[in-house]
XYZ file of C-alpha atoms in Angstrom:
744
model
C -18.345 17.619 48.639
C -14.798 17.773 50.096
C -13.326 17.059 46.624
C -15.312 19.812 45.200
C -14.269 22.306 47.748
C -10.529 21.166 47.450
C -10.820 21.496 43.667
C -11.706 25.152 44.021
C -8.627 25.846 46.212
C -5.721 23.814 44.819
C -4.861 21.656 41.754
C -5.806 18.034 42.223
C -5.247 14.949 40.183
C -7.412 11.785 39.671
C -5.338 10.212 42.493
C -7.567 12.207 44.944
C -10.311 9.603 44.490
C -8.010 6.849 45.854
C -7.694 8.340 49.269
C -10.223 8.278 52.157
C -12.381 11.041 53.368
C -10.324 11.843 56.401
C -7.308 12.522 54.160
C -9.181 14.752 51.910
C -10.580 16.669 54.738
C -6.953 17.073 56.130
C -5.761 18.300 52.853
C -8.685 20.815 52.535
C -8.049 22.225 55.922
C -4.244 22.326 55.312
C -4.786 24.199 51.989
C -6.670 26.942 53.815
C -4.538 27.187 56.832
C -3.008 30.654 57.223
C -4.807 32.081 54.150
C -7.478 34.708 53.711
C -10.393 33.025 52.007
C -13.934 33.613 50.984
C -16.003 30.491 50.475
C -19.510 30.481 48.901
C -21.800 27.448 49.691
C -24.986 27.706 47.605
C -28.240 26.223 48.943
C -27.629 24.502 52.228
C -30.713 22.390 53.055
C -29.986 21.139 56.632
C -28.070 22.184 59.834
C -26.505 18.659 59.536
C -25.028 19.324 56.214
C -23.284 22.463 57.680
C -22.125 20.537 60.844
C -20.455 18.050 58.565
C -18.088 20.417 56.811
C -17.751 23.503 58.977
C -14.951 21.959 60.990
C -12.665 21.712 58.047
C -12.490 25.635 57.610
C -9.718 26.851 59.941
C -10.187 30.075 61.773
C -7.125 32.127 60.534
C -8.253 35.498 62.368
C -7.429 37.358 59.218
C -10.983 38.312 57.931
C -11.928 35.053 56.156
C -15.520 34.605 55.444
C -18.064 31.879 54.453
C -21.173 33.027 52.595
C -24.152 30.518 52.575
C -27.340 30.708 50.942
C -30.485 28.609 52.105
C -34.209 28.359 51.576
C -34.860 27.456 55.120
C -35.116 29.983 57.938
C -34.064 27.514 60.632
C -30.900 26.830 58.837
C -30.180 30.550 58.440
C -30.846 31.113 62.051
C -28.620 28.185 62.983
C -25.687 29.603 60.975
C -25.971 33.325 61.851
C -27.523 35.541 64.593
C -28.546 38.205 62.006
C -29.184 36.386 58.713
C -29.705 38.503 55.743
C -33.201 37.866 54.205
C -33.534 38.351 50.441
C -36.386 40.370 49.539
C -38.885 39.553 46.741
C -38.577 41.405 43.326
C -40.390 44.727 43.349
C -43.243 45.152 40.797
C -41.097 47.405 38.628
C -38.324 44.761 38.527
C -40.927 41.963 37.785
C -42.385 43.914 35.031
C -38.971 44.708 33.368
C -37.878 41.011 33.634
C -41.266 39.796 32.271
C -41.494 42.249 29.365
C -37.815 41.653 28.347
C -38.226 37.821 28.281
C -41.664 37.806 26.455
C -41.032 40.686 24.023
C -37.244 40.763 23.774
C -34.852 43.548 24.627
C -37.125 46.289 23.293
C -39.439 45.483 26.213
C -42.304 46.979 24.017
C -45.442 45.314 25.252
C -48.370 45.564 22.744
C -51.388 47.582 24.122
C -53.729 44.650 23.924
C -51.531 42.468 26.310
C -50.602 45.128 28.747
C -53.672 44.954 31.027
C -53.471 41.180 31.322
C -49.736 41.169 31.557
C -49.922 43.637 34.491
C -52.513 41.323 36.084
C -50.172 38.416 35.653
C -47.159 40.225 37.199
C -49.226 41.579 40.114
C -50.363 38.058 41.016
C -47.091 36.148 40.471
C -45.293 37.255 43.591
C -41.774 38.360 43.907
C -40.045 35.127 42.946
C -37.927 35.493 39.874
C -38.339 31.804 38.947
C -42.147 32.187 38.698
C -41.674 35.209 36.350
C -39.122 33.292 34.262
C -41.339 30.217 33.912
C -44.390 32.386 33.070
C -42.363 34.457 30.504
C -41.019 31.194 28.884
C -44.548 29.911 28.399
C -45.943 33.185 27.008
C -42.999 33.981 24.857
C -43.697 30.791 22.843
C -47.488 30.976 22.901
C -47.554 32.964 19.600
C -49.946 35.543 21.031
C -52.568 33.113 22.168
C -54.913 35.005 24.435
C -56.299 31.716 25.569
C -52.900 30.830 27.065
C -52.541 34.276 28.480
C -55.951 34.017 30.092
C -55.081 30.528 31.487
C -51.951 31.770 33.111
C -53.751 34.755 34.577
C -56.526 32.580 35.982
C -53.994 29.994 37.401
C -52.070 32.784 39.154
C -55.173 34.456 40.421
C -56.356 31.114 42.042
C -53.027 30.559 43.542
C -52.677 33.815 45.258
C -53.459 32.349 48.476
C -50.481 30.018 48.269
C -46.866 30.578 48.843
C -44.555 30.930 45.984
C -43.073 27.505 46.774
C -46.551 25.954 46.167
C -47.270 28.160 43.157
C -44.230 27.051 41.215
C -45.393 23.423 40.452
C -48.733 24.893 39.109
C -46.842 27.180 36.622
C -44.536 24.339 35.459
C -47.686 22.055 35.140
C -49.255 24.858 33.029
C -46.154 25.030 30.830
C -46.128 21.187 30.324
C -49.877 21.432 29.471
C -49.098 23.668 26.418
C -45.985 21.700 25.229
C -46.241 20.170 21.720
C -46.852 16.472 21.790
C -43.288 15.739 20.561
C -41.832 17.633 23.568
C -43.784 16.285 26.456
C -42.005 12.972 26.522
C -38.628 14.743 26.082
C -39.470 16.956 29.048
C -40.645 14.106 31.148
C -37.526 12.162 30.346
C -35.483 14.605 32.464
C -37.083 12.836 35.566
C -34.806 9.868 34.996
C -31.678 11.907 35.945
C -30.679 12.816 39.418
C -31.802 16.028 40.810
C -29.607 18.861 39.869
C -27.653 16.720 37.337
C -25.349 18.352 34.841
C -26.472 16.472 31.771
C -24.259 16.239 28.591
C -26.311 17.252 25.606
C -24.898 14.604 23.289
C -25.857 11.845 25.803
C -29.294 13.290 26.364
C -29.956 13.523 22.597
C -28.772 10.014 21.938
C -30.987 8.700 24.827
C -33.978 10.487 23.203
C -33.032 8.897 19.872
C -32.955 5.522 21.411
C -36.294 6.001 23.005
C -37.893 6.984 19.692
C -38.642 10.582 20.711
C -36.911 12.116 17.721
C -38.600 12.023 14.426
C -37.011 12.667 10.964
C -37.459 16.247 9.649
C -36.627 17.788 6.173
C -32.874 17.871 5.538
C -31.929 17.660 9.217
C -29.949 14.751 10.817
C -31.765 13.164 13.661
C -29.216 14.655 16.046
C -29.872 18.088 14.702
C -33.665 17.521 15.238
C -32.810 16.598 18.796
C -30.894 19.873 19.214
C -33.970 21.751 17.987
C -36.224 20.005 20.598
C -33.718 20.943 23.380
C -33.701 24.552 22.229
C -37.373 24.720 22.242
C -37.374 23.504 25.971
C -34.709 26.179 26.667
C -36.721 28.889 24.964
C -39.572 28.007 27.188
C -37.291 28.474 30.247
C -37.918 24.823 31.298
C -34.307 23.791 30.633
C -31.211 25.796 31.763
C -27.887 26.011 29.815
C -24.851 24.966 31.868
C -22.065 25.053 29.226
C -21.627 26.334 25.732
C -18.748 25.721 23.411
C -17.156 28.520 21.409
C -19.326 27.894 18.468
C -22.465 28.563 20.522
C -23.745 25.012 20.881
C -25.028 23.758 24.164
C -22.749 21.267 25.701
C -24.508 20.416 28.971
C -27.894 21.439 30.576
C -29.817 21.062 33.601
C -33.260 21.777 35.090
C -34.246 23.606 38.173
C -34.942 21.241 41.074
C -38.622 22.497 41.251
C -39.083 21.867 37.547
C -37.486 18.379 38.182
C -40.266 17.651 40.707
C -42.920 18.204 38.051
C -40.932 15.990 35.511
C -40.800 13.317 38.048
C -44.472 13.601 38.967
C -45.796 13.619 35.414
C -43.656 10.662 34.497
C -44.775 8.647 37.618
C -48.383 9.587 37.228
C -48.098 8.408 33.571
C -46.650 5.046 34.879
C -43.566 5.634 32.617
C -41.013 6.191 35.312
C -39.940 4.363 38.574
C -37.078 5.850 40.700
C -35.507 3.084 42.738
C -33.798 4.445 45.864
C -33.965 4.176 49.607
C -37.329 5.771 49.553
C -38.974 4.184 46.611
C -39.406 0.363 46.111
C -38.806 -1.265 42.732
C -41.931 -1.095 40.459
C -42.494 -2.078 36.791
C -42.258 0.995 34.567
C -41.063 1.938 31.209
C -38.115 3.824 32.588
C -36.155 2.581 35.613
C -33.827 5.153 37.277
C -31.553 3.134 39.706
C -30.199 5.650 42.327
C -28.949 2.970 44.792
C -25.512 1.538 45.633
C -26.672 -1.980 44.929
C -28.029 -3.571 41.726
C -31.790 -3.375 42.036
C -33.098 -5.800 39.469
C -33.538 -9.098 41.262
C -35.874 -11.993 40.581
C -37.673 -11.120 43.873
C -38.456 -7.604 42.625
C -39.012 -8.117 38.939
C -39.187 -11.935 38.377
C -42.845 -11.833 37.433
C -42.648 -8.542 35.363
C -43.898 -8.621 31.861
C -41.216 -7.912 29.334
C -43.066 -5.097 27.635
C -43.136 -3.132 30.876
C -39.464 -1.988 30.978
C -37.961 -0.119 28.074
C -34.975 1.499 29.800
C -32.672 0.908 32.725
C -30.359 3.755 33.732
C -28.066 3.278 36.833
C -26.801 6.324 38.714
C -25.675 4.547 41.928
C -22.171 4.842 43.074
C -19.689 1.825 43.407
C -22.092 -0.793 42.106
C -20.181 -3.938 41.370
C -21.917 -6.180 39.073
C -19.922 -9.281 39.889
C -22.039 -9.255 43.082
C -25.353 -9.573 41.480
C -27.166 -11.464 38.718
C -28.537 -9.869 35.530
C -32.126 -10.746 35.214
C -33.015 -11.344 31.542
C -36.804 -12.235 31.135
C -38.186 -8.925 32.240
C -35.745 -6.966 30.237
C -36.472 -8.787 27.001
C -37.665 -5.534 25.080
C -35.088 -3.200 26.671
C -34.054 -0.334 24.329
C -31.781 1.619 26.729
C -29.104 0.254 29.120
C -26.871 2.550 30.852
C -24.461 0.843 33.127
C -21.683 3.447 32.697
C -21.390 3.809 36.378
C -21.659 0.153 37.205
C -18.083 -1.475 37.561
C -18.409 -4.880 35.730
C -15.525 -6.790 37.066
C -15.780 -9.931 35.036
C -16.172 -8.664 31.498
C -19.757 -8.234 30.434
C -22.973 -10.160 31.382
C -23.305 -12.492 28.422
C -27.142 -12.271 28.469
C -26.926 -8.745 27.353
C -26.364 -10.082 23.784
C -29.880 -11.598 23.988
C -31.358 -8.023 24.412
C -31.785 -7.602 20.682
C -33.844 -4.474 20.867
C -31.118 -2.508 22.447
C -30.495 0.905 20.826
C -28.357 2.520 23.471
C -25.724 0.464 25.538
C -23.154 2.022 27.886
C -20.861 -0.220 29.948
C -17.757 0.101 32.041
C -15.869 -3.042 32.617
C -12.395 -4.691 32.452
C -11.147 -7.811 30.828
C -11.421 -9.435 27.466
C -14.586 -9.004 25.378
C -13.276 -10.751 22.234
C -15.986 -13.454 22.470
C -18.691 -10.978 23.135
C -21.130 -11.358 20.262
C -21.959 -7.638 19.515
C -23.253 -8.708 16.088
C -26.448 -9.793 17.625
C -27.377 -6.228 18.798
C -28.442 -5.095 15.287
C -30.440 -2.205 16.542
C -27.717 -0.552 18.367
C -27.517 3.189 17.673
C -24.934 4.309 20.460
C -22.420 1.960 22.037
C -20.180 3.149 24.779
C -17.684 0.535 26.202
C -14.860 1.676 28.486
C -12.552 0.292 31.102
C -13.056 1.545 34.749
C -9.355 0.890 35.482
C -6.989 3.029 33.545
C -4.200 0.429 33.438
C -6.421 -2.439 32.341
C -7.296 -1.487 28.563
C -10.150 -3.547 27.118
C -9.774 -6.153 24.537
C -12.749 -5.800 22.005
C -13.725 -7.569 18.723
C -12.543 -5.587 15.788
C -15.794 -5.581 13.821
C -18.112 -3.390 15.915
C -18.414 -0.885 13.169
C -20.263 -3.408 11.106
C -23.346 -3.008 13.182
C -25.937 -1.827 10.729
C -27.672 0.998 12.681
C -24.805 2.318 14.581
C -24.292 6.115 14.751
C -22.098 6.698 17.738
C -19.285 4.606 19.013
C -17.021 5.396 22.107
C -14.361 2.875 23.135
C -10.934 3.126 24.740
C -8.083 4.545 22.678
C -6.176 1.181 22.596
C -9.179 -0.907 21.426
C -8.477 -2.005 17.782
C -11.226 -1.204 15.435
C -11.206 -1.557 11.623
C -13.337 0.676 9.455
C -16.170 -1.234 8.015
C -15.996 -3.053 4.555
C -19.343 -1.630 3.419
C -20.272 2.084 3.293
C -21.922 3.206 6.600
C -23.684 6.441 5.922
C -25.276 6.724 9.500
C -22.145 6.761 11.550
C -21.622 10.143 13.174
C -19.254 9.778 15.949
C -16.160 7.556 16.342
C -13.957 7.414 19.395
C -11.442 5.877 19.165
C -10.112 4.528 16.047
C -6.781 2.722 16.405
C -4.378 3.021 13.464
C -1.167 1.015 13.368
C 1.598 0.827 10.797
C 0.889 -2.857 10.531
C -2.574 -2.312 9.315
C -3.854 -1.469 5.846
C -4.440 2.254 5.030
C -7.765 3.273 6.442
C -10.435 4.119 3.800
C -12.472 6.803 5.364
C -14.686 6.895 2.327
C -16.544 4.084 4.025
C -17.825 6.424 6.782
C -18.487 9.653 4.691
C -20.872 11.214 7.177
C -18.547 11.233 10.222
C -18.787 14.468 12.240
C -16.387 13.624 15.065
C -13.356 11.240 15.025
C -10.581 10.307 17.380
C -7.499 8.538 16.024
C -4.967 6.790 18.282
C -1.801 5.998 16.360
C 0.743 3.277 17.040
C 3.678 2.730 14.812
C 5.433 4.953 12.155
C 2.959 6.162 9.471
C 3.864 7.683 6.071
C 2.221 11.232 5.601
C -0.096 9.637 2.911
C -1.309 6.841 5.275
C -4.304 8.983 6.368
C -4.816 10.674 3.092
C -8.373 9.552 2.818
C -9.417 12.049 5.612
C -9.981 14.503 2.929
C -13.234 12.374 2.051
C -14.790 13.381 5.370
C -16.575 16.518 4.186
C -18.829 16.723 7.252
C -16.126 16.176 9.902
C -15.972 19.033 12.375
C -13.909 17.637 15.288
C -10.666 15.599 14.772
C -8.280 14.328 17.492
C -4.970 12.720 17.165
C -3.190 10.983 19.966
C 0.060 9.110 19.643
C 1.269 5.933 21.421
C 4.465 4.087 20.619
C 5.784 6.137 17.563
C 9.054 7.563 17.049
C 7.803 10.348 14.688
C 4.353 11.450 13.883
C 3.630 12.974 10.382
C 0.720 15.276 9.639
C -1.711 13.874 7.110
C -1.133 15.061 3.553
C -4.784 16.481 3.713
C -7.332 17.298 6.213
C -11.079 17.268 6.066
C -12.237 20.548 4.278
C -14.658 21.685 7.037
C -12.635 20.916 10.135
C -13.430 23.247 13.084
C -11.868 21.733 16.030
C -8.401 19.938 16.151
C -6.703 18.363 19.059
C -3.038 16.897 19.054
C -1.560 15.054 21.843
C 1.953 13.422 22.194
C 2.710 14.069 18.566
C 6.085 15.819 19.178
C 5.939 17.857 15.988
C 8.481 20.747 15.148
C 6.829 24.137 15.281
C 7.493 24.810 11.661
C 4.784 22.191 10.790
C 2.321 24.467 12.469
C 1.936 26.408 9.195
C 0.156 23.322 7.710
C -2.541 23.573 10.376
C -2.664 27.448 10.094
C -3.833 27.017 6.622
C -7.113 25.056 7.528
C -9.734 27.416 6.300
C -12.443 26.768 8.966
C -10.418 25.970 12.102
C -11.801 27.608 15.085
C -10.446 25.692 17.977
C -6.965 24.349 18.369
C -5.550 22.363 21.413
C -1.957 21.247 21.675
C -1.571 18.901 24.576
C 1.356 17.220 26.233
C 4.178 18.177 23.828
C 2.042 18.172 20.668
C 4.680 20.617 19.428
C 8.308 20.654 20.501
C 11.182 23.277 20.179
C 12.118 26.571 21.707
C 10.612 29.044 19.067
C 7.426 29.322 17.220
C 7.104 31.890 14.407
C 3.653 31.514 12.764
C 2.853 32.137 9.220
C 1.436 35.545 8.587
C -1.465 34.085 6.403
C -2.462 31.282 8.990
C -5.232 30.884 11.557
C -7.605 33.287 9.915
C -10.539 31.991 11.810
C -9.106 30.489 14.983
C -11.062 31.589 17.990
C -9.557 29.452 20.827
C -6.000 28.281 21.305
C -4.629 25.905 24.094
C -1.029 25.005 24.675
C -0.632 22.548 27.366
C 2.853 21.022 28.718
C 5.242 22.743 26.234
C 8.785 23.571 26.167
C 8.107 26.744 23.989
C 10.493 29.562 25.092
C 9.941 32.247 22.337
C 6.688 32.930 20.586
C 7.036 35.590 17.847
C 3.370 36.293 16.792
C 1.359 39.365 15.997
C -2.280 40.172 15.587
C -2.031 39.460 11.893
C -1.381 35.818 12.793
C -4.527 35.346 14.913
C -6.963 38.150 13.742
C -10.092 36.734 15.422
C -8.674 34.944 18.498
C -10.847 35.124 21.609
C -9.433 32.712 24.144
C -5.747 31.841 24.916
C -4.967 29.106 27.469
C -1.286 28.277 28.553
C -0.886 25.432 30.844
C 2.376 24.276 32.300
C 4.590 26.278 29.854
C 7.519 26.511 32.156
C 9.985 27.968 29.575
C 7.740 30.682 28.072
C 8.413 33.948 29.737
C 5.823 36.205 28.027
C 2.815 36.415 25.788
C 3.421 38.136 22.509
C 2.959 41.914 23.140
C 1.150 42.377 19.835
C -1.760 40.421 21.064
C -2.901 43.599 22.645
C -4.070 44.665 19.093
C -6.322 41.582 18.727
C -9.626 43.153 19.174
C -11.495 39.910 19.649
C -9.271 38.619 22.465
C -11.133 38.720 25.761
C -9.547 36.101 27.998
C -6.087 34.614 28.773
C -5.941 31.673 31.153
C -2.427 30.986 32.648
C -2.011 27.856 34.760
C 1.148 26.950 36.584
C 3.269 29.432 34.690
C 6.078 31.785 35.680
C 5.176 35.154 37.093
C 6.802 36.939 34.260
C 4.306 35.332 31.906
C 1.416 36.582 34.021
C 3.089 40.031 34.139
C 3.319 40.213 30.295
C -0.374 39.122 29.995
C -1.606 41.868 32.461
C 0.502 44.493 30.475
C -1.242 43.244 27.392
C -4.608 43.690 29.058
C -3.685 47.222 30.100
C -2.484 48.185 26.641
C -5.513 46.797 24.945
C -7.845 48.547 27.437
C -6.120 51.890 26.551
C -5.786 51.318 22.755
C -9.424 49.986 22.242
C -11.135 52.373 24.721
C -12.820 49.658 26.678
C -14.099 47.740 23.836
C -13.841 43.966 24.203
C -11.997 44.119 27.557
C -9.378 41.491 28.096
C -9.375 39.393 31.295
C -6.261 37.518 32.576
C -6.803 34.596 34.706
C -3.919 33.256 36.796
C -4.704 29.649 37.743
C -3.034 27.285 40.340
C -0.730 28.942 42.864
C 0.069 25.569 44.281
C 1.730 23.350 41.771
C 1.228 19.509 41.833
C 2.528 18.051 38.619
C 0.167 15.005 37.844
C 1.261 11.583 37.040
C 1.607 11.311 33.240
C -1.350 8.942 32.886
C -3.547 11.463 34.540
C -2.506 14.545 32.625
C -5.963 14.649 30.970
C -7.554 14.699 34.450
C -5.786 17.768 35.949
C -7.901 20.251 37.620
C -7.908 23.949 37.112
C -8.562 25.545 40.430
C -9.485 28.718 42.065
C -8.050 31.465 39.952
C -7.279 35.136 40.402
C -8.414 37.455 37.650
C -5.882 40.341 37.561
C -7.453 43.476 36.125
C -5.666 46.295 34.364
C -6.231 48.638 37.361
C -4.432 46.248 39.617
C -7.682 45.159 41.221
C -8.314 41.476 41.579
C -11.290 39.283 42.135
C -11.395 35.680 42.903
C -12.993 33.613 40.256
C -13.613 29.980 40.115
C -11.981 28.337 37.224
C -13.173 24.984 35.739
C -11.313 22.036 34.363
C -12.640 18.926 32.631
C -10.784 15.795 32.247
C -10.515 15.301 28.383
C -10.637 18.880 27.345
C -9.275 21.793 29.186
C -11.070 25.103 29.660
C -10.121 26.584 26.405
C -13.477 27.074 24.925
C -15.424 29.919 26.192
C -17.556 32.414 24.550
C -20.008 35.142 25.080
C -23.280 33.285 24.803
C -26.422 34.808 23.286
C -29.423 33.376 24.987
C -32.661 32.863 23.245
C -34.160 35.917 24.831
C -31.284 38.034 23.587
C -29.485 38.341 26.845
C -25.943 37.518 26.884
C -23.487 36.347 29.556
C -19.978 35.264 29.935
C -19.777 31.579 30.439
C -16.404 29.849 31.002
C -17.066 26.736 28.931
C -15.647 23.422 29.749
C -14.965 21.248 26.730
C -16.096 17.895 28.009
C -15.014 14.677 26.633
C -16.732 13.612 23.353
C -17.212 10.331 24.834
C -20.280 11.647 26.813
C -18.383 11.822 29.935
C -16.981 8.327 29.743
C -13.619 9.154 28.401
C -13.266 11.711 31.238
C -13.063 8.926 33.898
C -12.824 9.159 37.563
C -13.939 12.783 37.862
C -16.809 13.845 39.955
C -19.275 16.670 39.322
C -19.444 19.731 41.565
C -22.564 21.752 41.290
C -23.260 24.921 39.628
C -26.091 27.287 39.448
C -26.990 30.343 37.229
C -28.136 33.200 39.204
C -30.599 35.531 37.372
C -30.027 38.953 38.975
C -32.765 41.623 39.115
C -30.526 44.024 37.156
C -30.721 41.890 34.130
C -27.213 40.603 34.411
C -26.513 37.000 35.058
C -23.694 35.408 37.047
C -22.524 31.949 36.121
C -20.999 29.670 38.613
C -18.969 27.318 36.570
C -19.216 23.605 36.943
C -16.809 20.810 36.824
C -17.507 18.046 34.395
C -17.952 14.421 35.547
C -18.000 10.981 34.044
C -17.774 8.160 36.416
C -19.538 9.811 39.152
C -22.878 11.590 38.319
C -23.371 15.003 39.873
C -21.911 14.295 43.356
C -22.436 17.196 45.742
C -24.132 19.320 43.273
C -25.834 22.325 44.533
C -29.640 22.704 44.511
C -29.501 25.688 42.170
C -31.938 27.844 44.291
C -30.682 31.040 42.834
C -34.074 31.942 41.224
C -35.709 30.964 44.385
């Protein structure tokens, strides 16, 4: 909680996690001292929670304020003598929200549904969440009068209950009418911590390992999984947290009241056991371990039948595996083992290789794994192995890619891996592939269906060394990072359908940017940590025809001579630690699509030029596609170079053309900075501005030592929506995340 608050106020690095609570609290208080501040704390549940943190907010006698929301009257009265009571939605607003979500923006309700719709709205109370859940069910009912009648009868019977008791009944009704293939997917949300920010790629890979996803026509299994998720989103059972610029859902969550039903349905079906201080260990298909100690012992599971337990997911903090034994007999048929938050201090438990049915394995460890017999795990679909100490890189065998069923591999950058000798058509994701000058040229024709690839380069490579990249026709995302290399050469050819490219420590001259500018489908370009060097960049006039987002981080660029012809469809520009750059190209005001410029730790002259561009654009385009300028990080703390990927982007000030300013919260993820944002079209045709955080492709494993701070989406009665942005996590799962009671 303290780290989350501090992150909103001033830049931090991963070093913050190495100091104690008292020091963090002192830093928080010091950061606020003498300043005028507004802090919004969403969904305080207890007076004790307030007492624990209120002492760290200094009284500066300058009009500072703290805004708190709560569901509990006793908490509100404890915090304020005159609390503001939020009134329920009026019937008129309820009907507008209902009709828009069920029948689209036209809000045209067919005459045969109007009487029963009015009856439903009359009985549903004034809680927006109830209206949204009902609308999600009816919008996907394909006009079934049976379902409409069932909803009306349920609400009519629940009129004597409060809204808080009515919500589970509505969610249960939605669950009742879910298609069979979605019921297990929905229940599976119960294994995650309440209010978790769930990376979509991880969720779909878990569904795949559990056997929930079935082949469908010409779609990949991952695409089928995405369609399942979108179906749950369309039913308002799942909320979107983050979207990338191409409109794909990056992370999601479910409302805590919906989570209660997931847990209840899963426990009632004897498929889920939550192991924490309130629940004793019990044999179930899914074990969600939420304690700070290893829960599987011979005393608790020694007599358990092997066919009882299919999955073990550990969410506890600071679990050290060296202090406990790994029980094998009861886990013999295990499919999923997620120990990414468990710090294995002595390599990996050797008995894991006997779990031959494993399909998903995520581990965080240190030491050598050369002798670990991965080849026995022939059913593995997803493998994630990383070091939990940055300065202790793992040592892995080089033949992991030979696993026959493998689709997704995530290992540390410096772990040597060789491409397989036989063609692996199933492999979709590979982070990271180490390429050294002493190795043979990699033949990417062996992995023809790769969609995401990270390459770590050591040693001088000839331009033709990576020439076989052109055979990756399905590759959409490519990352290059350079280690000990005097000079990096761009490949002679790139994958033809590449959409996202990231370069880091490549130290290329700006004139070579023209090669990248010619990529026909490139939408997102991230230049990090001196990817390009030199004082001047003059882009080619015919380049970057489809580029939508551009990030330049840690650069010595001084003069950027560009016009709207160079970036005709650019939407997002992020400049971070560009100390030498004095101004944004003035002709950017003519880019009709440009709607956000983010400036972090740059000189004020750069900010001034961006604000002038915003004003000019506002005048020339007459208010169309307004441009926001976000100034980030008034306090500069240069991070240590090892942690440059983990820098935080803190509270920011949006400077508007009319010289007004509003405080916004900016978000930074570890592996990918907040370059990707977009205007998101929701399934019900609503749209909202979401500042998207590009998370690590390693399913929050690469982005180590980052904790998650909560977010909530507030659905407002006036049909707008306000998105509080969330920080991505990896090693720590959803710490201090708010309860997202906005719709309550």
